[in-house]
Coordinates of C-alpha atoms and ligand atoms in Angstrom, one line a residue:
X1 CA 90.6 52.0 112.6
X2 CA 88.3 54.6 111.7
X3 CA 86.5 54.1 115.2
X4 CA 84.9 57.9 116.5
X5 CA 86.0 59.0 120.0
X6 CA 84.6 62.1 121.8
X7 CA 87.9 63.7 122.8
X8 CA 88.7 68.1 124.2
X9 CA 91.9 69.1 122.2
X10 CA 94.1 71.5 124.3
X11 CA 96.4 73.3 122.3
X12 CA 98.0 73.6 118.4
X13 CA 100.6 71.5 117.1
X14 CA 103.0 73.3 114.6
X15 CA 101.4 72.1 112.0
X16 CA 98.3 73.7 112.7
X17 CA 96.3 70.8 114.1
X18 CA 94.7 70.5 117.4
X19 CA 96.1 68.0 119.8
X20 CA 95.3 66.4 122.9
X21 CA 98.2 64.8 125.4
X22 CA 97.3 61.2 127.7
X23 CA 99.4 58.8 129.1
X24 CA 102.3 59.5 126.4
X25 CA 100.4 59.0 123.8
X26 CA 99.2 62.3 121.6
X27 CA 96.5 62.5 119.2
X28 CA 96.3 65.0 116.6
X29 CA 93.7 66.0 114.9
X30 CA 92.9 67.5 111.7
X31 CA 89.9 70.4 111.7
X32 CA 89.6 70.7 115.4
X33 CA 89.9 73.4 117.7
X34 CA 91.5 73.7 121.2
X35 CA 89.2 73.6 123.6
X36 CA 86.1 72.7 121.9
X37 CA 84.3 69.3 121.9
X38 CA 84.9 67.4 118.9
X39 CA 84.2 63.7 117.3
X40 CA 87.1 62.6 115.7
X41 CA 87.4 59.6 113.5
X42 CA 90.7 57.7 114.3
X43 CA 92.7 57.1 110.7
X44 CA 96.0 56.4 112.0
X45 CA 97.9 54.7 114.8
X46 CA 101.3 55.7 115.2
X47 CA 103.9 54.5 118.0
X48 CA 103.3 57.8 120.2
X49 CA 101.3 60.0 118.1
X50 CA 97.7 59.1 116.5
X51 CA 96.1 61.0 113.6
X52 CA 92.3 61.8 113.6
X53 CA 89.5 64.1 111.0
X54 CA 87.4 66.3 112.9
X55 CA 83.6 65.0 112.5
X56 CA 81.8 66.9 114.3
X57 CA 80.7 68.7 117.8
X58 CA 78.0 69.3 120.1
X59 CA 78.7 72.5 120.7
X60 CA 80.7 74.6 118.1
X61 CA 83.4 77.1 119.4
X62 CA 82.8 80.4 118.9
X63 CA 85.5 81.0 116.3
X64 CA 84.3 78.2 114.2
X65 CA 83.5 78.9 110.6
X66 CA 82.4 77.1 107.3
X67 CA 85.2 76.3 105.2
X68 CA 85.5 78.4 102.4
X69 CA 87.3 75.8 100.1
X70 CA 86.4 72.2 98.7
X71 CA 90.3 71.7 99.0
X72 CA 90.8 72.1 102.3
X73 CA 91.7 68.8 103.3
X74 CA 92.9 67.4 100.1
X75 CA 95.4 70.4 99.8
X76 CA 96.5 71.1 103.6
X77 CA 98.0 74.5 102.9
X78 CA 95.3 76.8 105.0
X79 CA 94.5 74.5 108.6
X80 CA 93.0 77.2 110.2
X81 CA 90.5 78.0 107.2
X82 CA 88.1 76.7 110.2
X83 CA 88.2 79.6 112.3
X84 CA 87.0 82.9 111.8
X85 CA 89.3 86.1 112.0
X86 CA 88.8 86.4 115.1
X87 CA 90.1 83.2 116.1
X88 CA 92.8 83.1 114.2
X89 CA 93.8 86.2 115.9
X90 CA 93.4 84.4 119.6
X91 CA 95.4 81.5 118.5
X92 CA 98.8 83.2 117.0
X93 CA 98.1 85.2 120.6
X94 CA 97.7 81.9 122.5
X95 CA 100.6 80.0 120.6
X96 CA 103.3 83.2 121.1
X97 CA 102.4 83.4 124.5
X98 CA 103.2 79.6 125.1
X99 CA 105.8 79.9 123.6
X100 CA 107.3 83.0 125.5
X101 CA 106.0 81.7 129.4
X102 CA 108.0 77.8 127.6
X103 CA 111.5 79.9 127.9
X104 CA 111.0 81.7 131.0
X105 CA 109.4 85.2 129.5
X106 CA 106.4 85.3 130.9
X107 CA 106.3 89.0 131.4
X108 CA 107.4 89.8 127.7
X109 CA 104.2 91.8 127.0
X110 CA 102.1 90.6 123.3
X111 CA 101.4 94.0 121.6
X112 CA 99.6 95.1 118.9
X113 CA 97.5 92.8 116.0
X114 CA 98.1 93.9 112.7
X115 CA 95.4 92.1 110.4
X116 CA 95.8 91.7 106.8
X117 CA 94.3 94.4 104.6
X118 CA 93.9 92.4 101.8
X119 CA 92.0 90.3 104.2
X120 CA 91.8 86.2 104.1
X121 CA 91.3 85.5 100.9
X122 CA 93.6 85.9 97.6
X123 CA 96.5 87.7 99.6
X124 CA 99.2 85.4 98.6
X125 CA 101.5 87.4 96.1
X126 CA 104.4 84.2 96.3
X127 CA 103.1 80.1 95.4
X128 CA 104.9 77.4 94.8
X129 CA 103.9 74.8 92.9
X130 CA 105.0 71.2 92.2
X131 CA 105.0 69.1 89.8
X132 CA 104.3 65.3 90.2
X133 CA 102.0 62.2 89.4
X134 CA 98.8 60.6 89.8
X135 CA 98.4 57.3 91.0
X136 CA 96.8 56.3 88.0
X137 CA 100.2 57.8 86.8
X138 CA 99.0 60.9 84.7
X139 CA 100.9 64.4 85.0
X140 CA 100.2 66.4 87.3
X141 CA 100.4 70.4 88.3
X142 CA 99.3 71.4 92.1
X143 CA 99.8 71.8 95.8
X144 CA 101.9 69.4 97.7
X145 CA 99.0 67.2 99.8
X146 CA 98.1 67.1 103.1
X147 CA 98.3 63.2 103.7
X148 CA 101.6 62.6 101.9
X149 CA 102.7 65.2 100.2
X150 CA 101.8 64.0 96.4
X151 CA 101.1 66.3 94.2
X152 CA 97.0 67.5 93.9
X153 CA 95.5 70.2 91.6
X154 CA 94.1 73.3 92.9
X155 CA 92.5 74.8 90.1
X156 CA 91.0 77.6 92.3
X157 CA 92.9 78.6 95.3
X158 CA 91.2 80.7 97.5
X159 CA 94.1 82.4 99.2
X160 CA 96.3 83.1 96.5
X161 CA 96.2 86.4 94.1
X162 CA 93.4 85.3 91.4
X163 CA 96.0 85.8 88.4
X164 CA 98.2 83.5 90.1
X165 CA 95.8 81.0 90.4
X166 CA 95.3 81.6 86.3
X167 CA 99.2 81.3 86.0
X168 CA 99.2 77.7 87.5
X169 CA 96.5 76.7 85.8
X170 CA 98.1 78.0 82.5
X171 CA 100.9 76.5 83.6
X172 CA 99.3 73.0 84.7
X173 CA 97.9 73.0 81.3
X174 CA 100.8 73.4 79.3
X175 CA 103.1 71.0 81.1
X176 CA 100.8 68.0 80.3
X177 CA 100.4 69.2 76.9
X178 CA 104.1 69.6 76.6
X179 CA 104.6 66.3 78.4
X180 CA 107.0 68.0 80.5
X181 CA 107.5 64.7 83.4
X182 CA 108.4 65.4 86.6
X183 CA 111.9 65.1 87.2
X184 CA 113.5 62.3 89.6
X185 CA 116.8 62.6 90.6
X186 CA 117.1 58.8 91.4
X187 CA 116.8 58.1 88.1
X188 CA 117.7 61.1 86.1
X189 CA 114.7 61.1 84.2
X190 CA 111.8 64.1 83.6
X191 CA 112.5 67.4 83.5
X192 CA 110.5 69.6 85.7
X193 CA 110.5 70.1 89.8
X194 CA 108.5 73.1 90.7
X195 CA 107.8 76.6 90.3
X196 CA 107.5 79.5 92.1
X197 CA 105.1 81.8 90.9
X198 CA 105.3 85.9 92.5
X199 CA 102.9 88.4 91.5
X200 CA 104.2 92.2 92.2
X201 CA 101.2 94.2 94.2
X202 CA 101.9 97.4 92.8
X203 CA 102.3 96.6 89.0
X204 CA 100.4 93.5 89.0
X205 CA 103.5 91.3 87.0
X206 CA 104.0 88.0 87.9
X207 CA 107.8 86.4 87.3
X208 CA 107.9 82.7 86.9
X209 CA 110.8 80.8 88.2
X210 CA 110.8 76.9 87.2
X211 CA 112.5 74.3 89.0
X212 CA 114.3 71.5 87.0
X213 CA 116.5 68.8 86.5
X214 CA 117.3 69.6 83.0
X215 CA 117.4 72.1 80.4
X216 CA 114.9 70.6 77.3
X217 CA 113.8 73.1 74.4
X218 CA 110.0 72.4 75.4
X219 CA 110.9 75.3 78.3
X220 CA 111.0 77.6 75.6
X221 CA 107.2 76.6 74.4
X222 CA 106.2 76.7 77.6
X223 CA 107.0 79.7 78.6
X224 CA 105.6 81.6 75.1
X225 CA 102.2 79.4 76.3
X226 CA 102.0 80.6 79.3
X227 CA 103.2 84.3 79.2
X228 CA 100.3 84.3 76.0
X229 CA 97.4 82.6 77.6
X230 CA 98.3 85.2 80.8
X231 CA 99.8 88.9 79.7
X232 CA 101.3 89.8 83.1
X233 CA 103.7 87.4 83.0
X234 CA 106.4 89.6 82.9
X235 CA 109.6 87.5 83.3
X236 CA 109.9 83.5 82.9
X237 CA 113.3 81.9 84.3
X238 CA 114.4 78.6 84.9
X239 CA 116.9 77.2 88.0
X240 CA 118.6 74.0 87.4
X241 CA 118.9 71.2 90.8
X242 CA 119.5 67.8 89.9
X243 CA 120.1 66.8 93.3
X244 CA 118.3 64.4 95.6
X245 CA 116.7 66.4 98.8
X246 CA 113.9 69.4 99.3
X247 CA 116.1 72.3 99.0
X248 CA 114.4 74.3 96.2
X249 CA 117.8 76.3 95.2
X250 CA 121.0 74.4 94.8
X251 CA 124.0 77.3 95.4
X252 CA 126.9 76.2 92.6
X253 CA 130.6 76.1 94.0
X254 CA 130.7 79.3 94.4
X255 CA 127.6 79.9 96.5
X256 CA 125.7 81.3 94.0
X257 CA 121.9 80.5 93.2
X258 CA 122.4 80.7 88.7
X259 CA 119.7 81.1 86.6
X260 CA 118.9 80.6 83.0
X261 CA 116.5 83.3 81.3
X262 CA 114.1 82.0 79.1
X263 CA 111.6 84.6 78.4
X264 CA 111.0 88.3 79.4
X265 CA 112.4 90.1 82.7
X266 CA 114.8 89.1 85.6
X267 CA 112.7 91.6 88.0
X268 CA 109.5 92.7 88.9
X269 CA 109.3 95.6 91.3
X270 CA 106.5 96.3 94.2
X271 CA 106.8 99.6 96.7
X272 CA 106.4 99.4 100.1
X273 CA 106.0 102.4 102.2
X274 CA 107.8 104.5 99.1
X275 CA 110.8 102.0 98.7
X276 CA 110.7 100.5 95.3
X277 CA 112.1 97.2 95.3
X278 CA 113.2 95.0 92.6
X279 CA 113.0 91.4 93.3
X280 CA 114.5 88.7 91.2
X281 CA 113.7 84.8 90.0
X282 CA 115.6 83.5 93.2
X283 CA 115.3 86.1 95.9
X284 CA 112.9 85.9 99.0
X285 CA 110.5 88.8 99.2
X286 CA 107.2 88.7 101.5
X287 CA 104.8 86.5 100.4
X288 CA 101.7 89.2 101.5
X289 CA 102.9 92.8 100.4
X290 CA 99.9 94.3 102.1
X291 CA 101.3 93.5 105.7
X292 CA 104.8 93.7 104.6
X293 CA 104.2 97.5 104.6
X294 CA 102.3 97.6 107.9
X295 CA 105.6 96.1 109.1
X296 CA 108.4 97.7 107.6
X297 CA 106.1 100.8 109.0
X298 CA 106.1 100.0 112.4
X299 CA 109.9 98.9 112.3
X300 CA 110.7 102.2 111.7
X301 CA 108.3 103.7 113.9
X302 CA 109.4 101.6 117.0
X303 CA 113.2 101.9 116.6
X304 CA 114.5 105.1 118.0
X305 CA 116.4 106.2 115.1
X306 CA 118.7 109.9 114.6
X307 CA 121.2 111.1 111.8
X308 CA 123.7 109.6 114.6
X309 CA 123.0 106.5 114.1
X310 CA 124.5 103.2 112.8
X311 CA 122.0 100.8 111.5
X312 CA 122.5 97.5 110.5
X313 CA 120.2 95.2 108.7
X314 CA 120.9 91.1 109.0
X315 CA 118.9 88.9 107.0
X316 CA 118.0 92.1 104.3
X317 CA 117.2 89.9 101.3
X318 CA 116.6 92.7 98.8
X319 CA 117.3 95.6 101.1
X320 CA 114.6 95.5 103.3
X321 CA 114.7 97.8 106.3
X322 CA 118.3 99.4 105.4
X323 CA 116.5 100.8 102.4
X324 CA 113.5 102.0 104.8
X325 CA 115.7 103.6 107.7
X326 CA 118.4 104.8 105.6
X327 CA 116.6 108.7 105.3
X328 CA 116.6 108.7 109.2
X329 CA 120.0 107.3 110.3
X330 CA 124.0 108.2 109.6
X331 CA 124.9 105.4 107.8
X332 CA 122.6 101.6 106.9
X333 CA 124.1 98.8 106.1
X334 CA 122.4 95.3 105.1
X335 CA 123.7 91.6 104.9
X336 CA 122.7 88.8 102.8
X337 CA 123.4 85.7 101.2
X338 CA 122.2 85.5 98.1
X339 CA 124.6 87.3 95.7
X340 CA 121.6 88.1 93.7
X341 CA 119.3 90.1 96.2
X342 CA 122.3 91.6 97.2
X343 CA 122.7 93.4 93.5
X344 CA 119.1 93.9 93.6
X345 CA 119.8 95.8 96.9
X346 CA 122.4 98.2 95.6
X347 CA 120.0 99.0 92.3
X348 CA 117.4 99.6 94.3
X349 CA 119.3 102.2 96.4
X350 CA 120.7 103.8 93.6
X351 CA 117.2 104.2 92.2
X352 CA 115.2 105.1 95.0
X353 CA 118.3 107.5 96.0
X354 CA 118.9 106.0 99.3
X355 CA 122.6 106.1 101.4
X356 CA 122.9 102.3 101.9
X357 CA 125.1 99.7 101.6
X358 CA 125.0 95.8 100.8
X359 CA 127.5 93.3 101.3
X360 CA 126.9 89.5 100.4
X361 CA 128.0 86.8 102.7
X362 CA 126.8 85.1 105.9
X363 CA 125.6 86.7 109.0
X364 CA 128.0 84.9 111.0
X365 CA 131.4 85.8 108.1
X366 CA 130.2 89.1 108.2
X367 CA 129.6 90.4 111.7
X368 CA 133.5 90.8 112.5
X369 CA 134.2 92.9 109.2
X370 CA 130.7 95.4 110.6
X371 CA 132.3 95.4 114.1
X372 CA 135.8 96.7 112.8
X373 CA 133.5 99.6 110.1
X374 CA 131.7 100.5 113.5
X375 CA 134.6 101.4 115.5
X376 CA 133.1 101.3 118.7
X377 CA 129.8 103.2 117.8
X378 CA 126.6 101.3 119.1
X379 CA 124.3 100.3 116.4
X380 CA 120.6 99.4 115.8
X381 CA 120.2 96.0 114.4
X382 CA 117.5 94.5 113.0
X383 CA 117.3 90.5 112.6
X384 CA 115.1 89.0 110.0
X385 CA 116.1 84.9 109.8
X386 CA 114.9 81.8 108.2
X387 CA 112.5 80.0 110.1
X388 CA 115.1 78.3 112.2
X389 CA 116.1 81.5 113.9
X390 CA 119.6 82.4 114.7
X391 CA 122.3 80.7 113.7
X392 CA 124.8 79.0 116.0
X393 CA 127.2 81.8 117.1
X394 CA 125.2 84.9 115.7
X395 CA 123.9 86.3 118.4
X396 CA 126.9 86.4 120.4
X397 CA 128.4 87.7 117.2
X398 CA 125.6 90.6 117.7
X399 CA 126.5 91.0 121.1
X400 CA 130.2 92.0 120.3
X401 CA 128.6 95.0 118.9
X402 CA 127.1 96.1 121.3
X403 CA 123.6 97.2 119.9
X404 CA 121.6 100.0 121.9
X405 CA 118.5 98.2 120.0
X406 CA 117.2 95.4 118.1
X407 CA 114.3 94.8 116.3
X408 CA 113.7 91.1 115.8
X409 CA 111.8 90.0 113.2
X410 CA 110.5 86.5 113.5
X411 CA 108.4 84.3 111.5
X412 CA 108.5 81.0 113.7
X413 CA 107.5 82.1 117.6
X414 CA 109.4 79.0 119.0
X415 CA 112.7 80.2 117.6
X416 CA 111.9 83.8 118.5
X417 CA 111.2 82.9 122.1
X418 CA 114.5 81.1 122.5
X419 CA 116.8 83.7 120.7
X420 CA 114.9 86.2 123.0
X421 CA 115.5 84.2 125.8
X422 CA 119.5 84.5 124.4
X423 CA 119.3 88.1 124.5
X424 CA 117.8 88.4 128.0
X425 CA 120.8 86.7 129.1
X426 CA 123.2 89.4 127.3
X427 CA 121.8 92.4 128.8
X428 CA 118.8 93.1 127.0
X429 CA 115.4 93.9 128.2
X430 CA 112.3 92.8 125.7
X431 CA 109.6 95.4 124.6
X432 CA 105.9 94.1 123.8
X433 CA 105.8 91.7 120.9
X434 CA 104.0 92.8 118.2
X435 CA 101.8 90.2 115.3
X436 CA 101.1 90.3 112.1
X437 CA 99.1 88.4 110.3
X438 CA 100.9 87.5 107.2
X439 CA 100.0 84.1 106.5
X440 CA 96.1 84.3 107.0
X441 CA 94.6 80.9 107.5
X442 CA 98.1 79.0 108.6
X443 CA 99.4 78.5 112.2
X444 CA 102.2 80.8 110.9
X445 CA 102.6 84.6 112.1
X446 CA 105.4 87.1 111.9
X447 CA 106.3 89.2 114.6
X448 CA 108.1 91.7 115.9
X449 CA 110.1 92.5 119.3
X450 CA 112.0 95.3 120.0
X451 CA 115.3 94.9 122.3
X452 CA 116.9 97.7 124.8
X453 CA 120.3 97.2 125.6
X454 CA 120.9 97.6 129.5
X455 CA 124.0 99.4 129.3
X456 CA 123.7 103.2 128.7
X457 CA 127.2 103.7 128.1
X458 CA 126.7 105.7 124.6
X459 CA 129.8 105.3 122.7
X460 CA 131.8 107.1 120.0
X461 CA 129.2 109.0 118.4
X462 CA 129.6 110.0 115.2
X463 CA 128.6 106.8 112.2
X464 CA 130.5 105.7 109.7
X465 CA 131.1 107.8 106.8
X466 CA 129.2 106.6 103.7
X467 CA 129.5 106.7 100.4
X468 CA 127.0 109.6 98.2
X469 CA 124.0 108.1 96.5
X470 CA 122.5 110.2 94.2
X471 CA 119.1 108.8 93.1
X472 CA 119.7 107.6 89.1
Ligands
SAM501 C1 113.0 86.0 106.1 S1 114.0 86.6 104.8 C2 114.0 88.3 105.2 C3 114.3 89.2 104.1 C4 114.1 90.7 104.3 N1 114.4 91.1 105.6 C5 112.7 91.1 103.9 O1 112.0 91.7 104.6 O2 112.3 90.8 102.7 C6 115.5 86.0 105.3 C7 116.7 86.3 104.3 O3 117.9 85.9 104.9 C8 118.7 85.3 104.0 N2 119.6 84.4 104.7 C9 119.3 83.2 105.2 N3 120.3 82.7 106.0 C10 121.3 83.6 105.9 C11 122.6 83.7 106.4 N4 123.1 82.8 107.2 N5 123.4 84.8 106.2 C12 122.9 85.8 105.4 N6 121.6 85.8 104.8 C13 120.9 84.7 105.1 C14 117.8 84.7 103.0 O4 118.4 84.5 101.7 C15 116.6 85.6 103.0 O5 116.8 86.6 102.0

C-alpha cells in the first residue's frame, strides 16, 4: 500500500469524496475533485471499493482552494472545504441533477442558488459533540474522526459559531477535570455520550443538551463550569440513553424523548422572517438560521396561498412553515413527533398570535384523522422529512388528500428524486428545484420543489374552521 497512481475522478460519493468506477472495482478518494487530475496515494484495499488521499495535481481545477483548517482531514466534517464557493455551488447542481435524470426526471428544471449569508465559515448555530478516548487512553472532548470515527479535539472549528466553539472547549475542559468517562453501554460503565450544543442567532444563547448513560452529581459542576467560564449559556439539560446503537434520543414507553434539567432554561428562541420560535433541549431546529429564513421566505413566496386555503405542514418540528403561512391561509395545521416541539409549537403560536394548530403523532397515524378535518377541501402540503425521505405509505397517504400543491423540502437529493419520482406517478407535475446552501463545505444541500396537482377539480371551498388565537 501507499503506492501513488495518476487517476481522473468522475463524480461525488455521498460522503463527499471523489470517485472513479473500473472494472467493478471503485476507488474513492479523499480531497479530490471530479474531473480534475489528481495523484492519489492508495491507503486501503477493500473487496470492491479502495480508499486513497489526494496528493497532488498537475493541473488544479478551477474551484480548487487552500484549506482553511489544519483539521480537515483529521476531523472529516467539511470534505468540500477544498473547493471554492463557486464550486461547491456546481457540485450540489451537478449531484441534484444526477440524481433527478437517475429516476427518470430529466426535465425537472434546477432553479435558483440561495448562498449562505453568514457565508462559509462560523455558520453552524447546532454541533454535536462526542465524547470518547485516546489511544493512549486519556479523555477526550471532540468531533467524531474521519478514519474511524474516534473521537479528536477540535479546539477551533472553523465552521461553527465562535461561542460554540468556546462552549466545547469549556466543555472539553471540564469533563476531563471532572473525570466525567465516556459511557459504554456494553459495560455499563462512564457516564457521558455526547452533547449537542445550539446557539440562538437572534439572542446569541446557547442551550446545552448532554447525552448520558447515567445521572452522577458531577453534571451539576459541570454545568455551573461551563455556563461560568461562558455567560450565554442559557439553559444546560441532560437526556439519559443507556442503550447500545447511534440513536442520540431514546423515546421512553410512551414515545416521548424526557429530559432532566440541570441548570438554567428549557428554551432558547431565534426569529425567522418575524416568527419567534422557541426551541427546546431535544427538538430539531435548522442547524444555519441565516438560510433557514431565505427558505421559509421563498416557501411562502412559491406556494400559491389565499384566506381559502387549507395548509398543512408534515414534518413541522417546532412549527415551521404552519407558523409562517398561517396570516395568509384559512386554517394551518402542523404534524410532529416529538411531543416536545409539538408544545413548543402551540407556545409559539400563542405568542407570536398566529391561527395554527399542532398535533403530535406520526405522519403516517395522522394523515387519516387531517383527511376526515378536511372534508373534501384540497390542501397545500408541505413535506419536510428526515434524511431518508418519505416513509413507507406516506405519500399515498398524501395522495388521499388530494393536495392542489406541495412544497417538498428535502435535505438528501437521492430521496427527494425518488419521492418526486412517486408523485409524478400520482398526478403531479414538478416545478424547478430550488438549493440552498445550508451546510457550507459538506456534500449536503436542502432543497426545495414545488408540486402542481393535475387535477383542477377545486373542491369544497371553504377551510376548516379554527380555533381564535389571540397573541398572549
Ligand atoms: C428535517 S426536520 C424539519 C422540521 C421543520 N420543518 C423545520 O423547518 O424546522 C424533520 C422533523 O420531522 C420529525 N419527524 C421525523 N419523522 C417523523 C414522523 N414519522 N412523523 C412525524 N414527525 C417526524 C422530526 O422530529 C423533525 O422535527
Amino acid at each position: 500500500m501507499n503506492r501513488i497512481v495518476k487517476v481522473i475522478p468522475e463524480r461525488w460519493t455521498r460522503r463527499g469524496e471523489a470517485a472513479k468506477d473500473k472494472n467493478g472495482r471503485t476507488l474513492v478518494i479523499w480531497g479530490a475533485i471530479p474531473g480534475e487530475k489528481a495523484e492519489v496515494k492508495l491507503v486501503h484495499e477493500g473487496q470492491n471499493q479502495d480508499f486513497g488521499l489526494f496528493e497532488g495535481t498537475p493541473e488544479p481545477s478551477p474551484f480548487r482552494q487552500d484549506i482553511p483548517c489544519d483539521r480537515y482531514s483529521v476531523c472529516g466534517g467539511c470534505p468540500w472545504m477544498h473547493l471554492s464557493a463557486e464550486g461547491q455551488e456546481s457540485s450540489h447542481r451537478d449531484v441534484v441533477r444526477e440524481k433527478l435524470d437517475e429516476v427518470g426526471l430529466a426535465n425537472v428544471a434546477l432553479g435558483e442558488w440561495f448562498a449562505s449569508p453568514d457565508g462559509l465559515e462560523e455558520f453552524r448555530h447546532v454541533i454535536k459533540v462526542g465524547v470518547g478516548k485516546s489511544d493512549q487512553g486519556s479523555l477526550r472532548v471532540g468531533a467524531w474522526g474521519r478514519r474511524d470515527r474516534r473521537i479528536v479535539p477540535i479546539p477551533n472549528c472553523n465552521v461553527a459559531h465562535p461561542s460554540l466553539t468556546a462552549t466545547m472547549r469549556a466543555l472539553a475542559h471540564h469533563v476531563r477535570e471532572l473525570k466525567l468517562w465516556q459511557y459504554e453501554p456494553e459495560t455499563d460503565r462512564g457516564v457521558l455520550r455526547s452533547a449537542i450544543l445550539r446557539r440562538s442567532r437572534t439572542s446569541g444563547e446557547i442551550l446545552v443538551t448532554l447525552i448520558a448513560g447515567r445521572w452522577v452529581k458531577s453534571i451539576t459542576e459541570l454545568a455551573e463550569a461551563v455556563s461560568t467560564q461562558v455567560p450565554d449559556v442559557a439553559g444546560f439539560w441532560v437526556h439519559f440513553n443507556d442503550d447500545p446503537g447511534n440513536a442520540i434520543f431514546r423515546p421512553d414507553d410512551e414515545g416521548v424523548i424526557r429530559c432532566r434539567p440541570v441548570l438554567g432554561k428549557e428554551t432558547i428562541e431565534e426569529e425567522l422572517c418575524g416568527v419567534r420560535y422557541a426551541v427546546g433541549p431535544t427538538d430539531f431546529f435548522q442547524t444555519n438560521p441565516a438560510v433557514a429564513e431565505l427558505l421559509y421566505k421563498r416557501v411562502i413566496e412559491r406556494l400559491d396561498l389565499t384566506r381559502e386555503t387549507s395548509f398543512v405542514d408534515l414534518y413541522c418540528g417546532v412549527g415551521g412553515y404552519a407558523l409562517q403561512a398561517a396570516p395568509h391561509v384559512g386554517f394551518a395545521i402542523g404534524v410532529e413527533e416529538n411531543q416536545g416541539a409539538v408544545l413548543r409549537a402551540r407556545d409559539a403560536a400563542q405568542k407570536n398570535g398566529r391561527n395554527a394548530e399542532f398535533v403530535a403523532g406520526q405522519v403516517l397515524d395522522v394523515l387519516p384523522e387531517i383527511g376526515k378535518r378536511l372534508a373534501g377541501r384540497r390542501p397545500v402540503v408541505t413535506v419536510n422529512p428526515a434524511r431518508r425521505g418519505l416513509e413507507s405509505g406516506v405519500i399515498e397517504g398524501i395522495l388521499e388528500l388530494r393536495p392542489r400543491q406541495i412544497a417538498y423540502v428535502s435535505c438528501n437529493p437521492a430521496a427527494l428524486a425518488r419521492d418526486l419520482a412517486a408523485f409524478a406517478g400520482g398526478g403531479y407535475t414538478i416545478e424547478k428545484v430550488d438549493l440552498f446552501d445550508m451546510f457550507p463545505n459538506t456534500p449536503h444541500v436542502e432543497t426545495l420543489t414545488i408540486l402542481n396537482s393535475l387535477d383542477e377539480d377545486e373542491g369544497p371551498e371553504r377551510a376548516p374552521r379554527r380555533k381564535v388565537v389571540r397573541k398572549k
